[in-house]
Amino acid sequence: MTVTVTGAGGQIGYALLFRLASGQLLGPNTPINLRLLEIPQGLAAAEGTALELADCAFPLLASTTITDDLTRAFDGVNVALLVGSRPRAAGMERADLLAANGRIFGPQGAAINAGAASDVRVLVVGNPANTNALIARSHAPDVPADRFTAMTRLDHNRAVAQLSEHLAVPVGDIDGVSIWGNHSASQYPDVFNATVRLESGGRRVVRDLVDERWLTEHFIPRVAQRGSEIIAVRGASSAASAAGAALDHVHDWVNGTGTGPGEWTSAAVVSDGSYGVPEGLISSFPVRSVAGAWTIEQGLTVGDFSRSRIDASVAELLAERDAVAALGLLAAE
Ligand SMILES: NC(=O)c1ccc[n+]([C@@H]2O[C@H](COP(=O)([O-])OP(=O)(O)OC[C@H]3O[C@@H](n4cnc5c(N)ncnc54)[C@H](O)[C@@H]3O)[C@@H](O)[C@H]2O)c1
Ligand SMILES: O=C(O)C[C@H](O)C(=O)O
């Protein structure tokens, strides 16, 4: 499999590539031809990472190509991880990156359209991730729209971790958490369909175990603002946890998620109109991967509180879409 990682010389790239090459992206039996795309000023850092990748002698790493050429980077690609872009600093919102980073993803979408393999899957990590994925997809008209996704798996993992800490239960005993909307402060971490497995073997619904005040005043803001919290504490945006989430997203996409009750995850995918989210918008939903394709979990309970939170985040996505359209970053339909 050919895997292209953009921004390979950056901090997420450094946290991602060794785990990817060890087999954590596609599994222990899939050799990888790695393409590292950087801008000229990032090539040296990517070359340094490539030297260390070689020194790890990973059995699954078949080849490594470093380039600043889009055509070469995406020729025959099966999995594209679009990380390369500017991170925000303290005091910024992710949408502040819209103009600077948005310009990156149109040409990369066009290069994917021109040269990718027919089974290509694209994960956009670069922020603002949902709208950057929309830009990339708009420039790839020959690629099925459902192959373009944006990362909200980090938010999903954060929500599960917060619940695990609050309820004092292992993360593996929590199912049914959903992230809705935009990977931004407006995101909605939803636990109203979540359950906890009991040691006795039964399950309890989370909404019976937490109070509304904790949800609205602690849980939701802590998850939604975690990116800013990390920037404030470590002085830079998340990297290793983001790399882990990217691996989780693609691994589950390719290998499948659980089929049992609540065994879904979260990803920003192209809406088909489900749950009233406008068609074509790339918004986070509860999803399962079935036969290698993300499918939106249907039939979940969405009460008035959840509805209002989802609508607010979707409204922000529509505003971002209009903003990038006004900047001429979306390809003509
Ligand atoms: N969606 C998420 O959950 C999530 C989580 C963490 C970070 N992010 C985002 O990921 C992005 C990367 O973060 P980082 O910490 O790795 O930043 P970084 O600055 O450490 O690295 C970014 C790298 O991208 C390269 N780059 C810039 N423009 C490029 C282009 N056009 N093509 C290829 N490479 C290019 C830079 O040279 C640099 O090496 C940021 O936008 C950040 O906000 C998203
Ligand atoms: O918060 C950021 O800017 C980085 C990333 O989107 C995150 O959620 O950690």
Coordinates of C-alpha atoms and ligand atoms in Angstrom, one line a residue:
M1 CA 0.0 0.0 0.0
T2 CA 1.2 3.5 -0.8
V3 CA 0.7 5.9 2.1
T4 CA 1.3 9.6 1.6
V5 CA 1.9 11.9 4.7
T6 CA 2.1 15.6 4.2
G7 CA 3.8 17.8 6.7
A8 CA 6.1 14.9 7.4
G9 CA 8.7 17.3 8.8
G10 CA 6.4 18.6 11.5
Q11 CA 5.6 17.6 15.1
I12 CA 2.6 15.4 14.2
G13 CA 4.6 13.8 11.4
Y14 CA 7.4 12.9 13.8
A15 CA 4.9 11.4 16.3
L16 CA 3.0 9.6 13.5
L17 CA 5.5 8.1 11.1
F18 CA 7.3 5.6 13.4
R19 CA 4.0 4.1 14.6
L20 CA 2.7 4.1 11.1
A21 CA 5.7 2.3 9.7
S22 CA 5.6 -0.3 12.6
G23 CA 2.2 -1.5 11.4
Q24 CA -0.2 0.5 13.5
L25 CA -1.9 2.2 10.5
L26 CA -2.9 -0.8 8.3
G27 CA -2.0 -3.8 10.4
P28 CA 0.9 -6.2 10.9
N29 CA 0.8 -7.8 7.4
T30 CA 0.6 -4.8 5.1
P31 CA 3.9 -3.5 3.7
I32 CA 4.0 0.3 3.1
N33 CA 5.5 2.4 0.4
L34 CA 5.8 5.8 2.2
R35 CA 5.6 9.1 0.5
L36 CA 6.6 12.2 2.6
L37 CA 5.4 15.5 1.1
E38 CA 6.9 18.7 2.4
I39 CA 7.4 22.3 1.3
P40 CA 11.0 23.1 0.4
Q41 CA 11.7 24.6 3.8
G42 CA 10.4 21.4 5.5
L43 CA 12.3 18.9 3.4
A44 CA 15.4 18.7 5.6
A45 CA 13.3 17.9 8.7
A46 CA 11.5 15.2 6.6
E47 CA 14.8 13.8 5.4
G48 CA 16.0 13.6 9.0
T49 CA 12.9 11.7 10.0
A50 CA 13.4 9.4 7.0
L51 CA 16.9 8.6 8.2
E52 CA 15.5 7.6 11.6
L53 CA 12.8 5.6 10.0
A54 CA 15.5 3.6 8.1
D55 CA 17.4 3.1 11.4
C56 CA 14.3 1.5 12.9
A57 CA 14.6 -1.3 10.3
F58 CA 10.8 -1.7 10.2
P59 CA 10.0 -5.0 8.3
L60 CA 6.8 -3.4 6.8
L61 CA 8.5 -0.2 5.5
A62 CA 9.2 -1.2 1.9
S63 CA 10.3 2.3 0.6
T64 CA 10.4 5.9 1.6
T65 CA 10.2 8.8 -0.9
I66 CA 10.6 12.4 0.2
T67 CA 9.4 15.1 -2.2
D68 CA 8.0 18.6 -2.5
D69 CA 6.2 17.6 -5.8
L70 CA 2.5 17.0 -5.4
T71 CA 2.2 14.7 -8.5
R72 CA 5.0 12.5 -7.2
A73 CA 3.6 12.5 -3.7
F74 CA 0.1 11.4 -4.6
D75 CA 0.8 9.1 -7.6
G76 CA -0.9 5.8 -6.9
V77 CA -1.7 6.7 -3.3
N78 CA -4.0 4.4 -1.4
V79 CA -4.1 6.3 1.9
A80 CA -3.4 10.1 2.1
L81 CA -2.9 11.8 5.5
L82 CA -3.1 15.5 4.9
V83 CA -1.4 16.9 8.0
G84 CA 0.9 19.5 6.4
S85 CA -0.3 23.0 7.4
R86 CA 0.2 25.7 10.0
P87 CA -0.9 25.0 13.6
R88 CA -2.6 27.6 15.7
A89 CA -0.9 29.3 18.6
A90 CA -2.4 30.4 21.9
G91 CA -5.2 32.9 21.5
M92 CA -6.1 31.7 18.1
E93 CA -9.2 29.7 17.0
R94 CA -8.8 27.1 14.4
A95 CA -10.9 29.1 11.9
D96 CA -8.1 31.8 12.1
L97 CA -6.1 29.3 10.0
L98 CA -8.8 29.2 7.3
A99 CA -7.2 31.5 4.7
A100 CA -3.6 30.5 5.3
N101 CA -4.2 26.7 5.4
G102 CA -7.2 26.6 3.0
R103 CA -4.9 27.4 0.1
I104 CA -3.0 24.1 0.7
F105 CA -5.8 21.7 0.2
G106 CA -7.2 22.6 -3.2
P107 CA -4.0 21.7 -5.1
Q108 CA -3.6 18.5 -3.0
G109 CA -7.2 17.5 -3.8
A110 CA -6.5 18.1 -7.5
A111 CA -3.3 16.0 -7.3
I112 CA -5.2 13.2 -5.6
N113 CA -7.8 13.4 -8.3
A114 CA -5.2 13.2 -11.1
G115 CA -3.1 10.3 -9.7
A116 CA -4.4 8.5 -6.7
A117 CA -5.3 4.8 -6.7
S118 CA -9.0 3.9 -7.3
D119 CA -9.3 2.9 -3.6
V120 CA -7.8 6.1 -2.2
R121 CA -8.9 7.2 1.3
V122 CA -8.1 10.7 2.5
L123 CA -7.9 11.9 6.1
V124 CA -7.5 15.7 6.6
V125 CA -5.8 16.6 9.9
G126 CA -4.7 20.1 9.0
N127 CA -6.9 22.7 10.6
P128 CA -9.6 23.8 10.2
A129 CA -9.9 20.1 9.3
N130 CA -13.6 19.8 8.3
T131 CA -13.4 22.8 5.9
N132 CA -10.0 21.9 4.5
A133 CA -11.4 18.5 3.7
L134 CA -14.3 20.2 1.9
I135 CA -11.8 22.2 -0.1
A136 CA -9.8 19.1 -1.1
R137 CA -12.9 17.2 -2.0
S138 CA -14.2 19.9 -4.2
H139 CA -11.0 19.7 -6.3
A140 CA -11.3 15.9 -6.7
P141 CA -14.6 15.5 -8.7
D142 CA -13.6 12.0 -10.0
V143 CA -13.0 10.6 -6.5
P144 CA -16.1 9.4 -4.6
A145 CA -17.0 12.0 -2.0
D146 CA -17.0 9.5 0.8
R147 CA -13.3 9.0 0.5
F148 CA -12.6 12.4 1.9
T149 CA -12.8 12.7 5.7
A150 CA -11.6 15.0 8.5
M151 CA -10.3 14.0 11.9
T152 CA -12.6 14.2 14.9
R153 CA -11.2 10.9 16.4
L154 CA -9.0 13.0 18.7
D155 CA -12.1 14.6 20.1
H156 CA -13.8 11.2 20.3
N157 CA -10.8 9.8 22.2
R158 CA -10.8 12.8 24.5
A159 CA -14.5 12.4 25.3
V160 CA -14.1 8.7 26.2
A161 CA -11.1 9.5 28.4
Q162 CA -13.0 12.2 30.3
L163 CA -15.9 9.8 30.9
S164 CA -13.5 7.1 31.9
E165 CA -11.9 9.4 34.5
H166 CA -15.2 10.8 35.8
L167 CA -17.0 7.4 36.1
A168 CA -13.8 5.5 37.1
V169 CA -14.3 2.9 34.5
P170 CA -11.8 1.6 31.8
V171 CA -12.0 3.3 28.4
G172 CA -12.7 -0.2 26.9
D173 CA -16.0 -0.4 28.9
I174 CA -17.5 2.7 27.4
D175 CA -19.5 2.6 24.1
G176 CA -21.7 4.9 22.2
V177 CA -20.0 8.2 22.5
S178 CA -20.4 10.5 19.5
I179 CA -18.8 13.7 18.3
W180 CA -21.0 15.9 16.1
G181 CA -20.2 18.8 13.9
N182 CA -17.0 20.8 13.5
H183 CA -13.6 20.0 14.9
S184 CA -13.7 23.3 16.8
A185 CA -15.0 24.8 20.1
S186 CA -18.5 24.4 18.7
Q187 CA -18.2 20.6 18.5
Y188 CA -20.8 18.5 20.4
P189 CA -19.5 15.5 22.5
D190 CA -22.7 13.5 23.0
V191 CA -23.1 10.9 25.7
F192 CA -26.9 10.5 25.5
N193 CA -26.5 7.2 23.6
A194 CA -23.5 6.0 25.5
T195 CA -23.3 3.0 27.8
V196 CA -20.9 1.6 30.4
R197 CA -20.2 -2.1 30.7
L198 CA -20.5 -3.2 34.3
E199 CA -18.3 -5.8 36.0
S200 CA -21.4 -7.9 36.5
G201 CA -21.7 -8.1 32.7
G202 CA -24.7 -5.8 32.3
R203 CA -24.6 -2.2 31.0
R204 CA -25.7 1.1 32.3
V205 CA -26.7 4.2 30.2
V206 CA -24.3 7.0 30.9
R207 CA -27.0 9.6 31.1
D208 CA -28.2 7.9 34.3
L209 CA -24.7 8.1 35.8
V210 CA -23.8 11.8 35.2
D211 CA -25.7 15.0 36.1
E212 CA -26.6 17.6 33.5
R213 CA -24.5 20.3 35.2
W214 CA -21.3 18.1 34.9
L215 CA -22.1 17.5 31.3
T216 CA -22.8 21.2 30.4
E217 CA -20.3 22.9 32.7
H218 CA -17.4 20.4 32.7
F219 CA -17.5 17.6 30.2
I220 CA -18.6 19.3 27.0
P221 CA -16.3 22.4 27.4
R222 CA -13.3 20.3 28.6
V223 CA -13.5 18.1 25.5
A224 CA -14.4 21.0 23.1
Q225 CA -11.6 23.2 24.4
R226 CA -9.0 20.5 25.0
G227 CA -6.9 21.6 22.1
S228 CA -6.6 25.1 23.6
E229 CA -5.8 23.5 27.0
I230 CA -3.0 21.5 25.5
I231 CA -1.5 24.6 23.8
A232 CA -1.7 26.5 27.0
V233 CA 0.0 23.8 29.0
R234 CA 2.6 22.4 26.6
G235 CA 3.2 25.6 24.6
A236 CA 2.3 23.9 21.3
S237 CA -0.7 22.1 19.8
S238 CA -1.3 18.4 20.3
A239 CA 1.0 16.1 18.4
A240 CA 1.3 12.6 19.8
S241 CA -2.4 12.3 20.7
A242 CA -3.3 13.7 17.3
A243 CA -1.0 11.1 15.6
G244 CA -2.6 8.4 17.7
A245 CA -6.1 9.5 16.6
A246 CA -5.0 9.6 12.9
L247 CA -3.8 6.0 13.2
D248 CA -7.1 5.0 15.0
H249 CA -9.2 6.7 12.3
V250 CA -7.5 5.0 9.3
H251 CA -7.0 1.7 11.0
D252 CA -10.7 1.4 11.8
W253 CA -11.7 2.8 8.4
V254 CA -9.6 0.1 6.6
N255 CA -10.1 -2.8 9.0
G256 CA -13.6 -2.1 10.3
T257 CA -15.2 -1.1 13.6
G258 CA -17.2 -3.3 16.0
T259 CA -20.7 -4.4 15.0
G260 CA -22.2 -4.6 18.5
P261 CA -24.5 -2.1 20.2
G262 CA -22.7 1.2 20.6
E263 CA -19.5 0.0 18.9
W264 CA -19.2 3.0 16.6
T265 CA -16.6 5.8 16.6
S266 CA -16.6 9.4 15.3
A267 CA -15.4 10.9 12.1
A268 CA -16.1 13.9 9.9
V269 CA -17.6 12.5 6.7
V270 CA -19.6 14.0 3.8
S271 CA -23.2 14.3 5.0
D272 CA -25.9 12.5 3.1
G273 CA -28.5 14.6 4.9
S274 CA -28.6 12.4 8.0
Y275 CA -29.8 14.0 11.2
G276 CA -30.6 17.2 9.3
V277 CA -27.0 18.0 8.4
P278 CA -27.0 19.6 5.0
E279 CA -25.9 17.2 2.2
G280 CA -22.3 17.7 1.1
L281 CA -21.0 19.3 4.3
I282 CA -18.1 17.4 6.0
S283 CA -19.4 17.1 9.5
S284 CA -18.6 14.7 12.4
F285 CA -21.1 11.9 13.0
P286 CA -21.2 8.6 14.9
V287 CA -19.9 6.2 12.2
R288 CA -19.1 2.5 11.7
S289 CA -16.7 1.2 9.0
V290 CA -18.5 -1.5 7.1
A291 CA -16.7 -3.2 4.2
G292 CA -14.1 -0.5 4.2
A293 CA -16.5 2.5 4.0
W294 CA -17.7 4.8 6.8
T295 CA -21.4 4.6 7.3
I296 CA -23.3 7.0 9.5
E297 CA -25.0 5.3 12.5
Q298 CA -28.8 5.7 12.0
G299 CA -31.7 5.9 14.4
L300 CA -29.9 7.5 17.4
T301 CA -31.8 9.5 19.9
V302 CA -31.3 13.3 19.3
G303 CA -33.2 15.3 22.0
D304 CA -33.7 19.0 22.0
F305 CA -30.4 19.7 23.8
S306 CA -28.4 17.6 21.4
R307 CA -30.3 19.1 18.4
S308 CA -29.4 22.6 19.5
R309 CA -25.7 21.8 19.9
I310 CA -25.5 20.0 16.6
D311 CA -27.3 22.8 14.8
A312 CA -24.9 25.4 16.3
S313 CA -21.8 23.5 15.1
V314 CA -23.3 22.8 11.7
A315 CA -24.1 26.6 11.4
E316 CA -20.4 27.2 12.0
L317 CA -19.4 24.8 9.2
L318 CA -21.8 26.5 6.8
A319 CA -20.2 29.8 7.7
E320 CA -16.7 28.4 7.1
R321 CA -17.9 27.0 3.8
D322 CA -19.2 30.4 2.7
A323 CA -16.0 32.0 3.8
V324 CA -13.8 29.7 1.7
A325 CA -16.1 30.0 -1.2
A326 CA -15.8 33.8 -1.0
L327 CA -12.0 33.3 -1.0
G328 CA -12.3 31.2 -4.2
L329 CA -10.9 28.1 -2.5
L330 CA -13.8 25.8 -3.5
A331 CA -13.6 24.4 -7.0
A332 CA -16.6 25.2 -9.2
E333 CA -19.2 22.5 -8.9
Ligands
LIG1 N1 -7.7 17.6 13.5 C1 -7.1 17.4 14.6 O1 -7.6 16.8 15.6 C2 -5.7 18.1 14.8 C3 -4.9 17.7 15.9 C4 -3.7 18.3 16.0 C5 -3.2 19.2 15.0 N2 -4.0 19.5 14.0 C6 -3.5 20.4 12.9 O2 -2.5 19.6 12.2 C7 -1.7 20.6 11.5 C8 -0.2 20.2 11.6 O3 0.2 20.4 13.0 P1 1.7 20.2 13.4 O4 1.7 20.3 14.9 O5 2.3 19.0 12.8 O6 2.4 21.5 12.8 P2 3.9 21.7 12.5 O7 4.1 23.2 12.2 O8 4.8 21.0 13.5 O9 4.2 20.9 11.1 C9 3.5 21.2 10.0 C10 4.4 20.8 8.8 O10 3.6 21.0 7.6 C11 4.5 21.4 6.6 N3 3.7 22.1 5.6 C12 3.3 23.3 5.5 N4 2.6 23.5 4.4 C13 2.7 22.4 3.7 C14 2.2 22.0 2.4 N5 1.5 22.8 1.6 N6 2.5 20.7 2.0 C15 3.2 19.9 2.8 N7 3.6 20.2 4.0 C16 3.4 21.5 4.4 C17 5.5 22.4 7.4 O11 6.7 22.5 6.6 C18 5.7 21.6 8.7 O12 6.8 20.7 8.6 C19 -2.1 22.0 12.0 O13 -3.0 22.6 11.1 C20 -2.8 21.6 13.3 O14 -3.7 22.6 13.7 C21 -5.2 18.9 13.8
LIG2 O1 -6.3 22.7 19.0 C1 -5.5 22.7 18.0 O2 -5.3 23.7 17.3 C2 -4.9 21.4 17.6 C3 -5.9 20.3 17.4 O3 -7.0 20.7 16.6 C4 -6.4 19.8 18.7 O4 -7.6 19.6 18.9 O5 -5.5 19.5 19.6

